[in-house]
Amino acid sequence: MEKIFSKIKPYKLLHVVNRISEIESRNEVIPENNFLQCATLKMEKGKTFPPHKHIIKDRHYTEQIAQESWVVIKGSVKCIFYDIDDTIISEPILKPGDASFTLYGGHTYKILEEDTIVYEYKTGPYEGQKLDKTFI
C-alpha cells in the first residue's frame, strides 16, 4: 500500500494506492477518522459473518469533504494526485484490481487503454458541482 502525504503538511494523508497483489487477510486501508472507509479482505472458501444491519445515526460535522475512490476492473489508469497547494505529488498507474483513494488534495485520471472499466465511489450526498468541487 502506498500512502501519499502532503509535502506542505507532512502529517496529512492525501491519497492511498492499494495494489491487489498486496492484499493479505483483513487490512484497514483508510484510517477510521475519514468519511470514506475501506478494508481489504482475503478470505477462504466457507468464511461467513453473522447477519447484521447498520444503525441509522444522526451525525453532524462542522467540516466535511467529498472523498473519492477508483477501483480498476479492466484496463489501466494513470492517477495524477495533487498536494494541498495544487502541485503534482504522485502519478501512480492502476491495473485491474488496484484502487486509489483521494482523501484530501486534488486528482485527475488519464485512461491508458480502450474500454477501461472502473468503479468510482464517493462520499455523499452530492449537492452539485458548485458546492462539491473547484477546478485546479
Short mmCIF file of N, CA, C and O in Angstrom, two decimals:
data_model
loop_
_atom_site.label_atom_id
_atom_site.label_comp_id
_atom_site.label_asym_id
_atom_site.label_seq_id
_atom_site.Cartn_x
_atom_site.Cartn_y
_atom_site.Cartn_z
N MET A 1 0.85 -1.17 0.00
CA MET A 1 0.00 0.00 0.00
C MET A 1 0.90 1.24 0.00
O MET A 1 1.86 1.32 0.75
N GLU A 2 0.54 2.17 -0.87
CA GLU A 2 1.30 3.42 -0.95
C GLU A 2 0.46 4.54 -0.32
O GLU A 2 -0.64 4.83 -0.78
N LYS A 3 0.99 5.13 0.74
CA LYS A 3 0.34 6.27 1.40
C LYS A 3 1.08 7.53 0.98
O LYS A 3 2.29 7.62 1.15
N ILE A 4 0.33 8.49 0.45
CA ILE A 4 0.93 9.72 -0.06
C ILE A 4 0.54 10.87 0.86
O ILE A 4 -0.64 11.22 0.97
N PHE A 5 1.53 11.41 1.53
CA PHE A 5 1.32 12.50 2.48
C PHE A 5 1.67 13.84 1.83
O PHE A 5 2.50 13.91 0.92
N SER A 6 1.06 14.88 2.32
CA SER A 6 1.32 16.23 1.84
C SER A 6 2.77 16.63 2.10
O SER A 6 3.32 16.31 3.16
N LYS A 7 3.39 17.35 1.15
CA LYS A 7 4.72 17.92 1.38
C LYS A 7 4.59 19.23 2.15
O LYS A 7 5.54 19.67 2.78
N ILE A 8 3.41 19.83 2.10
CA ILE A 8 3.16 21.09 2.80
C ILE A 8 2.87 20.82 4.29
O ILE A 8 3.40 21.49 5.16
N LYS A 9 2.01 19.84 4.55
CA LYS A 9 1.69 19.40 5.91
C LYS A 9 1.99 17.90 5.97
O LYS A 9 1.12 17.08 5.72
N PRO A 10 3.23 17.52 6.30
CA PRO A 10 3.68 16.12 6.20
C PRO A 10 2.86 15.10 6.99
O PRO A 10 2.95 13.91 6.72
N TYR A 11 2.08 15.51 7.95
CA TYR A 11 1.25 14.60 8.74
C TYR A 11 -0.09 14.32 8.06
O TYR A 11 -0.82 13.43 8.48
N LYS A 12 -0.44 15.06 7.01
CA LYS A 12 -1.76 14.96 6.39
C LYS A 12 -1.74 13.94 5.26
O LYS A 12 -1.10 14.12 4.23
N LEU A 13 -2.48 12.83 5.44
CA LEU A 13 -2.61 11.79 4.43
C LEU A 13 -3.57 12.28 3.35
O LEU A 13 -4.74 12.59 3.63
N LEU A 14 -3.08 12.35 2.10
CA LEU A 14 -3.88 12.86 0.99
C LEU A 14 -4.46 11.76 0.12
O LEU A 14 -5.64 11.80 -0.23
N HIS A 15 -3.62 10.79 -0.25
CA HIS A 15 -4.01 9.76 -1.21
C HIS A 15 -3.47 8.41 -0.76
O HIS A 15 -2.43 8.34 -0.11
N VAL A 16 -4.16 7.35 -1.17
CA VAL A 16 -3.70 5.99 -0.90
C VAL A 16 -3.87 5.18 -2.18
O VAL A 16 -4.90 5.30 -2.86
N VAL A 17 -2.88 4.36 -2.50
CA VAL A 17 -2.98 3.40 -3.61
C VAL A 17 -2.81 2.02 -3.01
O VAL A 17 -1.84 1.75 -2.31
N ASN A 18 -3.79 1.16 -3.27
CA ASN A 18 -3.74 -0.20 -2.75
C ASN A 18 -3.70 -1.16 -3.94
O ASN A 18 -4.55 -1.09 -4.83
N ARG A 19 -2.70 -2.02 -3.97
CA ARG A 19 -2.49 -2.97 -5.07
C ARG A 19 -3.11 -4.32 -4.73
O ARG A 19 -2.96 -4.81 -3.61
N ILE A 20 -3.76 -4.92 -5.70
CA ILE A 20 -4.39 -6.22 -5.48
C ILE A 20 -3.35 -7.26 -5.05
O ILE A 20 -3.63 -8.14 -4.23
N SER A 21 -2.13 -7.14 -5.55
CA SER A 21 -1.07 -8.11 -5.23
C SER A 21 -0.63 -8.03 -3.77
O SER A 21 0.03 -8.94 -3.27
N GLU A 22 -0.99 -6.96 -3.07
CA GLU A 22 -0.56 -6.79 -1.68
C GLU A 22 -1.64 -7.19 -0.66
O GLU A 22 -1.41 -7.08 0.54
N ILE A 23 -2.77 -7.65 -1.13
CA ILE A 23 -3.87 -7.95 -0.21
C ILE A 23 -3.64 -9.29 0.47
O ILE A 23 -3.48 -10.32 -0.18
N GLU A 24 -3.60 -9.25 1.81
CA GLU A 24 -3.46 -10.45 2.64
C GLU A 24 -4.39 -10.30 3.83
O GLU A 24 -4.32 -9.30 4.55
N SER A 25 -5.23 -11.26 4.08
CA SER A 25 -6.20 -11.26 5.18
C SER A 25 -6.98 -9.94 5.22
O SER A 25 -7.33 -9.39 4.19
N ARG A 26 -7.26 -9.40 6.42
CA ARG A 26 -8.00 -8.15 6.54
C ARG A 26 -7.04 -7.01 6.85
O ARG A 26 -6.17 -7.14 7.71
N ASN A 27 -7.23 -5.91 6.13
CA ASN A 27 -6.41 -4.74 6.36
C ASN A 27 -7.27 -3.49 6.21
O ASN A 27 -7.97 -3.34 5.22
N GLU A 28 -7.20 -2.61 7.18
CA GLU A 28 -7.91 -1.33 7.10
C GLU A 28 -7.08 -0.41 6.21
O GLU A 28 -6.00 0.01 6.59
N VAL A 29 -7.56 -0.12 5.03
CA VAL A 29 -6.82 0.68 4.06
C VAL A 29 -6.86 2.16 4.44
O VAL A 29 -5.85 2.85 4.34
N ILE A 30 -8.02 2.64 4.85
CA ILE A 30 -8.21 4.06 5.15
C ILE A 30 -8.38 4.23 6.66
O ILE A 30 -9.18 3.53 7.28
N PRO A 31 -7.66 5.18 7.27
CA PRO A 31 -7.83 5.42 8.71
C PRO A 31 -9.27 5.75 9.06
O PRO A 31 -9.99 6.41 8.30
N GLU A 32 -9.70 5.30 10.23
CA GLU A 32 -11.11 5.37 10.63
C GLU A 32 -11.67 6.78 10.81
O GLU A 32 -12.87 6.96 10.86
N ASN A 33 -10.83 7.80 10.86
CA ASN A 33 -11.33 9.16 11.04
C ASN A 33 -11.74 9.83 9.73
O ASN A 33 -12.09 11.01 9.71
N ASN A 34 -11.73 9.10 8.62
CA ASN A 34 -12.13 9.63 7.33
C ASN A 34 -13.58 9.26 7.01
O ASN A 34 -14.11 8.27 7.53
N PHE A 35 -14.20 10.04 6.14
CA PHE A 35 -15.58 9.77 5.74
C PHE A 35 -15.66 8.51 4.88
O PHE A 35 -16.57 7.71 5.02
N LEU A 36 -14.70 8.36 3.97
CA LEU A 36 -14.64 7.18 3.10
C LEU A 36 -13.87 6.09 3.84
O LEU A 36 -12.79 6.34 4.35
N GLN A 37 -14.44 4.92 3.92
CA GLN A 37 -13.81 3.81 4.62
C GLN A 37 -13.57 2.67 3.63
O GLN A 37 -14.35 2.47 2.71
N CYS A 38 -12.49 1.92 3.84
CA CYS A 38 -12.23 0.75 3.01
C CYS A 38 -11.34 -0.21 3.79
O CYS A 38 -10.39 0.20 4.46
N ALA A 39 -11.67 -1.47 3.68
CA ALA A 39 -10.82 -2.54 4.20
C ALA A 39 -10.68 -3.57 3.08
O ALA A 39 -11.59 -3.74 2.27
N THR A 40 -9.53 -4.23 3.01
CA THR A 40 -9.38 -5.35 2.09
C THR A 40 -9.55 -6.64 2.89
O THR A 40 -9.16 -6.71 4.06
N LEU A 41 -10.15 -7.63 2.26
CA LEU A 41 -10.37 -8.92 2.91
C LEU A 41 -10.01 -10.03 1.94
O LEU A 41 -10.59 -10.12 0.86
N LYS A 42 -9.05 -10.85 2.30
CA LYS A 42 -8.72 -12.05 1.52
C LYS A 42 -9.18 -13.22 2.37
O LYS A 42 -8.69 -13.41 3.48
N MET A 43 -10.15 -14.00 1.83
CA MET A 43 -10.82 -15.00 2.67
C MET A 43 -10.83 -16.37 2.00
O MET A 43 -10.79 -16.48 0.78
N GLU A 44 -10.92 -17.36 2.83
CA GLU A 44 -11.00 -18.75 2.37
C GLU A 44 -12.45 -19.14 2.13
O GLU A 44 -13.38 -18.57 2.73
N LYS A 45 -12.65 -20.11 1.29
CA LYS A 45 -13.98 -20.65 0.99
C LYS A 45 -14.68 -21.07 2.28
O LYS A 45 -14.06 -21.65 3.17
N GLY A 46 -15.96 -20.73 2.39
CA GLY A 46 -16.75 -21.10 3.55
C GLY A 46 -16.81 -20.04 4.64
O GLY A 46 -17.60 -20.13 5.56
N LYS A 47 -15.96 -19.01 4.53
CA LYS A 47 -15.98 -17.92 5.52
C LYS A 47 -17.33 -17.23 5.48
O LYS A 47 -17.94 -17.07 4.44
N THR A 48 -17.81 -16.86 6.64
CA THR A 48 -19.09 -16.16 6.73
C THR A 48 -19.06 -15.21 7.93
O THR A 48 -18.12 -15.22 8.71
N PHE A 49 -20.09 -14.39 8.04
CA PHE A 49 -20.21 -13.42 9.11
C PHE A 49 -21.63 -13.48 9.65
O PHE A 49 -22.56 -13.81 8.91
N PRO A 50 -21.84 -13.13 10.90
CA PRO A 50 -23.20 -13.09 11.41
C PRO A 50 -24.04 -12.06 10.62
O PRO A 50 -23.54 -10.97 10.32
N PRO A 51 -25.26 -12.41 10.25
CA PRO A 51 -26.13 -11.45 9.56
C PRO A 51 -26.28 -10.19 10.42
O PRO A 51 -26.41 -10.27 11.64
N HIS A 52 -26.28 -9.03 9.77
CA HIS A 52 -26.39 -7.79 10.53
C HIS A 52 -26.89 -6.67 9.63
O HIS A 52 -26.96 -6.81 8.41
N LYS A 53 -27.23 -5.55 10.24
CA LYS A 53 -27.54 -4.33 9.51
C LYS A 53 -26.93 -3.18 10.29
O LYS A 53 -26.58 -3.32 11.47
N HIS A 54 -26.82 -2.05 9.64
CA HIS A 54 -26.17 -0.92 10.27
C HIS A 54 -27.21 0.04 10.85
O HIS A 54 -28.33 0.15 10.37
N ILE A 55 -26.79 0.73 11.90
CA ILE A 55 -27.67 1.59 12.68
C ILE A 55 -27.69 2.99 12.07
O ILE A 55 -26.65 3.55 11.73
N ILE A 56 -28.87 3.56 11.93
CA ILE A 56 -29.00 4.95 11.49
C ILE A 56 -28.55 5.85 12.62
O ILE A 56 -28.95 5.68 13.78
N LYS A 57 -27.68 6.81 12.28
CA LYS A 57 -27.15 7.73 13.28
C LYS A 57 -27.40 9.16 12.82
O LYS A 57 -27.29 9.46 11.63
N ASP A 58 -27.68 10.03 13.73
CA ASP A 58 -27.84 11.45 13.44
C ASP A 58 -26.49 12.10 13.68
O ASP A 58 -26.12 12.39 14.81
N ARG A 59 -25.74 12.32 12.59
CA ARG A 59 -24.38 12.85 12.70
C ARG A 59 -24.31 14.26 12.14
O ARG A 59 -24.93 14.56 11.13
N HIS A 60 -23.55 15.08 12.80
CA HIS A 60 -23.35 16.45 12.34
C HIS A 60 -21.86 16.76 12.40
O HIS A 60 -21.22 16.54 13.42
N TYR A 61 -21.33 17.26 11.29
CA TYR A 61 -19.92 17.59 11.21
C TYR A 61 -19.78 19.06 10.86
O TYR A 61 -20.49 19.56 9.98
N THR A 62 -18.87 19.74 11.51
CA THR A 62 -18.66 21.16 11.21
C THR A 62 -17.89 21.31 9.91
O THR A 62 -17.99 22.33 9.25
N GLU A 63 -17.13 20.30 9.54
CA GLU A 63 -16.34 20.35 8.31
C GLU A 63 -16.40 18.99 7.63
O GLU A 63 -16.18 17.97 8.27
N GLN A 64 -16.71 18.99 6.34
CA GLN A 64 -16.82 17.73 5.61
C GLN A 64 -16.31 17.93 4.20
O GLN A 64 -16.52 18.98 3.59
N ILE A 65 -15.61 16.93 3.67
CA ILE A 65 -15.08 16.99 2.30
C ILE A 65 -15.50 15.72 1.58
O ILE A 65 -15.60 14.66 2.20
N ALA A 66 -15.78 15.85 0.29
CA ALA A 66 -16.06 14.65 -0.50
C ALA A 66 -14.75 13.90 -0.71
O ALA A 66 -13.74 14.49 -1.09
N GLN A 67 -14.75 12.61 -0.44
CA GLN A 67 -13.59 11.76 -0.66
C GLN A 67 -13.96 10.75 -1.74
O GLN A 67 -15.13 10.39 -1.88
N GLU A 68 -12.98 10.31 -2.53
CA GLU A 68 -13.28 9.53 -3.73
C GLU A 68 -12.32 8.36 -3.87
O GLU A 68 -11.15 8.44 -3.51
N SER A 69 -12.84 7.27 -4.46
CA SER A 69 -12.04 6.09 -4.73
C SER A 69 -12.36 5.56 -6.12
O SER A 69 -13.51 5.59 -6.55
N TRP A 70 -11.33 5.08 -6.81
CA TRP A 70 -11.49 4.38 -8.08
C TRP A 70 -10.92 2.98 -7.91
O TRP A 70 -9.82 2.82 -7.39
N VAL A 71 -11.67 1.98 -8.37
CA VAL A 71 -11.21 0.59 -8.40
C VAL A 71 -11.22 0.16 -9.87
O VAL A 71 -12.26 0.19 -10.52
N VAL A 72 -10.06 -0.21 -10.38
CA VAL A 72 -9.96 -0.61 -11.78
C VAL A 72 -10.41 -2.06 -11.93
O VAL A 72 -9.90 -2.96 -11.26
N ILE A 73 -11.35 -2.26 -12.82
CA ILE A 73 -11.87 -3.60 -13.12
C ILE A 73 -11.17 -4.17 -14.35
O ILE A 73 -10.80 -5.33 -14.40
N LYS A 74 -11.00 -3.31 -15.38
CA LYS A 74 -10.40 -3.73 -16.64
C LYS A 74 -9.62 -2.55 -17.20
O LYS A 74 -10.06 -1.40 -17.10
N GLY A 75 -8.44 -2.81 -17.79
CA GLY A 75 -7.65 -1.74 -18.39
C GLY A 75 -6.64 -1.17 -17.42
O GLY A 75 -6.21 -1.84 -16.48
N SER A 76 -6.28 0.09 -17.64
CA SER A 76 -5.32 0.74 -16.74
C SER A 76 -5.59 2.25 -16.72
O SER A 76 -6.09 2.82 -17.69
N VAL A 77 -5.22 2.86 -15.59
CA VAL A 77 -5.50 4.26 -15.34
C VAL A 77 -4.27 4.90 -14.70
O VAL A 77 -3.71 4.36 -13.75
N LYS A 78 -3.88 6.06 -15.23
CA LYS A 78 -2.83 6.85 -14.59
C LYS A 78 -3.51 7.86 -13.68
O LYS A 78 -4.34 8.66 -14.12
N CYS A 79 -3.16 7.83 -12.41
CA CYS A 79 -3.68 8.81 -11.45
C CYS A 79 -2.70 9.99 -11.43
O CYS A 79 -1.48 9.78 -11.45
N ILE A 80 -3.23 11.16 -11.36
CA ILE A 80 -2.40 12.34 -11.15
C ILE A 80 -2.91 12.98 -9.87
O ILE A 80 -4.03 13.50 -9.82
N PHE A 81 -2.11 12.87 -8.81
CA PHE A 81 -2.50 13.34 -7.49
C PHE A 81 -1.81 14.67 -7.19
O PHE A 81 -0.63 14.85 -7.49
N TYR A 82 -2.57 15.55 -6.55
CA TYR A 82 -2.08 16.89 -6.21
C TYR A 82 -2.01 17.06 -4.70
O TYR A 82 -2.82 16.51 -3.95
N ASP A 83 -1.04 17.85 -4.27
CA ASP A 83 -0.89 18.24 -2.88
C ASP A 83 -1.93 19.32 -2.57
O ASP A 83 -2.65 19.78 -3.45
N ILE A 84 -1.97 19.76 -1.32
CA ILE A 84 -2.96 20.76 -0.92
C ILE A 84 -2.66 22.14 -1.51
O ILE A 84 -3.53 23.01 -1.50
N ASP A 85 -1.45 22.34 -2.07
CA ASP A 85 -1.14 23.62 -2.74
C ASP A 85 -1.30 23.50 -4.26
O ASP A 85 -0.82 24.34 -5.01
N ASP A 86 -1.94 22.43 -4.74
CA ASP A 86 -2.25 22.18 -6.15
C ASP A 86 -1.04 21.82 -7.00
O ASP A 86 -1.09 21.89 -8.23
N THR A 87 0.07 21.40 -6.39
CA THR A 87 1.21 20.88 -7.15
C THR A 87 1.09 19.36 -7.24
O THR A 87 0.59 18.71 -6.32
N ILE A 88 1.56 18.80 -8.35
CA ILE A 88 1.51 17.35 -8.53
C ILE A 88 2.46 16.69 -7.54
O ILE A 88 3.61 17.10 -7.40
N ILE A 89 1.94 15.66 -6.86
CA ILE A 89 2.73 14.99 -5.82
C ILE A 89 3.04 13.52 -6.17
O ILE A 89 4.01 12.95 -5.69
N SER A 90 2.21 12.90 -7.03
CA SER A 90 2.42 11.49 -7.37
C SER A 90 1.61 11.14 -8.62
O SER A 90 0.55 11.73 -8.85
N GLU A 91 2.12 10.16 -9.41
CA GLU A 91 1.43 9.74 -10.63
C GLU A 91 1.46 8.22 -10.78
O GLU A 91 2.04 7.69 -11.73
N PRO A 92 0.83 7.49 -9.88
CA PRO A 92 0.82 6.03 -9.98
C PRO A 92 -0.10 5.53 -11.10
O PRO A 92 -1.03 6.23 -11.51
N ILE A 93 0.18 4.33 -11.58
CA ILE A 93 -0.66 3.68 -12.59
C ILE A 93 -1.38 2.51 -11.94
O ILE A 93 -0.75 1.69 -11.27
N LEU A 94 -2.69 2.47 -12.13
CA LEU A 94 -3.52 1.40 -11.58
C LEU A 94 -3.81 0.35 -12.64
O LEU A 94 -4.13 0.69 -13.78
N LYS A 95 -3.72 -0.90 -12.25
CA LYS A 95 -4.05 -2.05 -13.10
C LYS A 95 -5.30 -2.73 -12.51
O LYS A 95 -5.74 -2.39 -11.42
N PRO A 96 -5.86 -3.72 -13.20
CA PRO A 96 -7.07 -4.38 -12.69
C PRO A 96 -6.90 -4.89 -11.25
O PRO A 96 -5.90 -5.52 -10.92
N GLY A 97 -7.87 -4.54 -10.41
CA GLY A 97 -7.85 -4.92 -9.01
C GLY A 97 -7.23 -3.89 -8.10
O GLY A 97 -7.39 -3.95 -6.88
N ASP A 98 -6.50 -2.92 -8.65
CA ASP A 98 -5.90 -1.86 -7.85
C ASP A 98 -6.94 -0.79 -7.55
O ASP A 98 -7.90 -0.61 -8.30
N ALA A 99 -6.70 -0.05 -6.47
CA ALA A 99 -7.63 1.01 -6.06
C ALA A 99 -6.87 2.25 -5.65
O ALA A 99 -5.78 2.16 -5.07
N SER A 100 -7.46 3.41 -5.93
CA SER A 100 -6.93 4.68 -5.45
C SER A 100 -7.96 5.33 -4.54
O SER A 100 -9.17 5.13 -4.72
N PHE A 101 -7.47 6.11 -3.58
CA PHE A 101 -8.33 6.83 -2.65
C PHE A 101 -7.81 8.24 -2.51
O PHE A 101 -6.63 8.43 -2.23
N THR A 102 -8.66 9.22 -2.74
CA THR A 102 -8.30 10.61 -2.51
C THR A 102 -9.08 11.09 -1.31
O THR A 102 -10.32 11.14 -1.34
N LEU A 103 -8.36 11.40 -0.24
CA LEU A 103 -8.98 11.88 0.99
C LEU A 103 -8.95 13.40 1.04
O LEU A 103 -9.91 14.03 1.46
N TYR A 104 -7.84 13.98 0.64
CA TYR A 104 -7.64 15.44 0.55
C TYR A 104 -6.72 15.69 -0.64
O TYR A 104 -6.08 14.78 -1.13
N GLY A 105 -6.61 16.93 -1.08
CA GLY A 105 -5.80 17.24 -2.24
C GLY A 105 -6.60 16.98 -3.50
O GLY A 105 -7.71 16.47 -3.46
N GLY A 106 -6.02 17.32 -4.64
CA GLY A 106 -6.72 17.18 -5.91
C GLY A 106 -6.31 15.93 -6.65
O GLY A 106 -5.37 15.23 -6.27
N HIS A 107 -7.05 15.65 -7.72
CA HIS A 107 -6.75 14.48 -8.53
C HIS A 107 -7.36 14.63 -9.92
O HIS A 107 -8.30 15.38 -10.12
N THR A 108 -6.81 13.89 -10.85
CA THR A 108 -7.39 13.65 -12.16
C THR A 108 -6.91 12.27 -12.59
O THR A 108 -6.02 11.70 -11.95
N TYR A 109 -7.52 11.75 -13.64
CA TYR A 109 -7.17 10.41 -14.11
C TYR A 109 -7.02 10.43 -15.62
O TYR A 109 -7.78 11.10 -16.31
N LYS A 110 -6.03 9.69 -16.12
CA LYS A 110 -5.87 9.52 -17.56
C LYS A 110 -6.07 8.04 -17.87
O LYS A 110 -5.35 7.19 -17.32
N ILE A 111 -7.02 7.76 -18.74
CA ILE A 111 -7.32 6.38 -19.10
C ILE A 111 -6.28 5.94 -20.14
O ILE A 111 -6.09 6.59 -21.17
N LEU A 112 -5.61 4.81 -19.88
CA LEU A 112 -4.49 4.37 -20.70
C LEU A 112 -4.85 3.29 -21.72
O LEU A 112 -4.05 3.02 -22.63
N GLU A 113 -6.02 2.66 -21.59
CA GLU A 113 -6.40 1.59 -22.51
C GLU A 113 -7.87 1.76 -22.91
O GLU A 113 -8.69 2.24 -22.12
N GLU A 114 -8.17 1.33 -24.15
CA GLU A 114 -9.56 1.34 -24.60
C GLU A 114 -10.42 0.44 -23.71
O GLU A 114 -9.93 -0.57 -23.21
N ASP A 115 -11.66 0.83 -23.56
CA ASP A 115 -12.65 0.05 -22.81
C ASP A 115 -12.26 -0.20 -21.35
O ASP A 115 -12.61 -1.23 -20.78
N THR A 116 -11.50 0.72 -20.78
CA THR A 116 -11.16 0.61 -19.35
C THR A 116 -12.45 0.74 -18.54
O THR A 116 -13.32 1.55 -18.85
N ILE A 117 -12.57 -0.08 -17.52
CA ILE A 117 -13.75 -0.07 -16.64
C ILE A 117 -13.28 0.15 -15.21
O ILE A 117 -12.35 -0.52 -14.75
N VAL A 118 -13.92 1.10 -14.52
CA VAL A 118 -13.62 1.35 -13.11
C VAL A 118 -14.92 1.47 -12.33
O VAL A 118 -15.97 1.80 -12.88
N TYR A 119 -14.84 1.18 -11.05
CA TYR A 119 -15.88 1.56 -10.10
C TYR A 119 -15.40 2.85 -9.44
O TYR A 119 -14.25 2.94 -9.02
N GLU A 120 -16.28 3.84 -9.36
CA GLU A 120 -15.96 5.08 -8.66
C GLU A 120 -16.87 5.17 -7.44
O GLU A 120 -18.08 5.00 -7.56
N TYR A 121 -16.26 5.44 -6.29
CA TYR A 121 -17.01 5.61 -5.05
C TYR A 121 -16.71 6.99 -4.49
O TYR A 121 -15.57 7.43 -4.53
N LYS A 122 -17.74 7.65 -3.99
CA LYS A 122 -17.57 8.95 -3.34
C LYS A 122 -18.46 9.01 -2.11
O LYS A 122 -19.52 8.39 -2.07
N THR A 123 -18.03 9.83 -1.18
CA THR A 123 -18.91 10.11 -0.05
C THR A 123 -19.99 11.07 -0.54
O THR A 123 -19.76 11.88 -1.43
N GLY A 124 -21.14 10.97 0.00
CA GLY A 124 -22.27 11.81 -0.42
C GLY A 124 -22.92 12.44 0.80
O GLY A 124 -22.39 12.32 1.91
N PRO A 125 -24.02 13.07 0.63
CA PRO A 125 -24.75 13.22 -0.63
C PRO A 125 -24.09 14.27 -1.52
O PRO A 125 -23.42 15.18 -1.05
N TYR A 126 -24.30 14.10 -2.84
CA TYR A 126 -23.76 15.04 -3.82
C TYR A 126 -24.72 16.21 -3.96
O TYR A 126 -25.92 16.02 -4.18
N GLU A 127 -24.19 17.42 -3.81
CA GLU A 127 -25.03 18.62 -3.84
C GLU A 127 -24.75 19.50 -5.06
O GLU A 127 -25.04 20.69 -5.05
N GLY A 128 -24.17 18.90 -6.10
CA GLY A 128 -23.89 19.65 -7.32
C GLY A 128 -22.46 20.16 -7.37
O GLY A 128 -21.81 20.35 -6.35
N GLN A 129 -21.99 20.38 -8.60
CA GLN A 129 -20.61 20.77 -8.82
C GLN A 129 -20.23 22.04 -8.07
O GLN A 129 -19.15 22.14 -7.50
N LYS A 130 -21.11 23.02 -8.03
CA LYS A 130 -20.79 24.31 -7.39
C LYS A 130 -20.45 24.15 -5.91
O LYS A 130 -19.58 24.82 -5.39
N LEU A 131 -21.12 23.24 -5.23
CA LEU A 131 -20.87 23.02 -3.80
C LEU A 131 -19.89 21.88 -3.53
O LEU A 131 -19.46 21.70 -2.39
N ASP A 132 -19.55 21.10 -4.56
CA ASP A 132 -18.75 19.90 -4.35
C ASP A 132 -17.28 20.04 -4.75
O ASP A 132 -16.43 19.39 -4.19
N LYS A 133 -16.96 20.87 -5.76
CA LYS A 133 -15.58 20.87 -6.24
C LYS A 133 -15.16 22.22 -6.79
O LYS A 133 -16.00 23.04 -7.16
N THR A 134 -13.85 22.41 -6.86
CA THR A 134 -13.25 23.55 -7.53
C THR A 134 -12.16 23.01 -8.45
O THR A 134 -11.51 22.01 -8.11
N PHE A 135 -11.96 23.61 -9.59
CA PHE A 135 -11.00 23.09 -10.57
C PHE A 135 -9.62 23.69 -10.35
O PHE A 135 -9.48 24.85 -9.99
N ILE A 136 -8.60 22.86 -10.59
CA ILE A 136 -7.21 23.27 -10.42
C ILE A 136 -6.71 23.86 -11.73
O ILE A 136 -6.93 23.32 -12.78
#
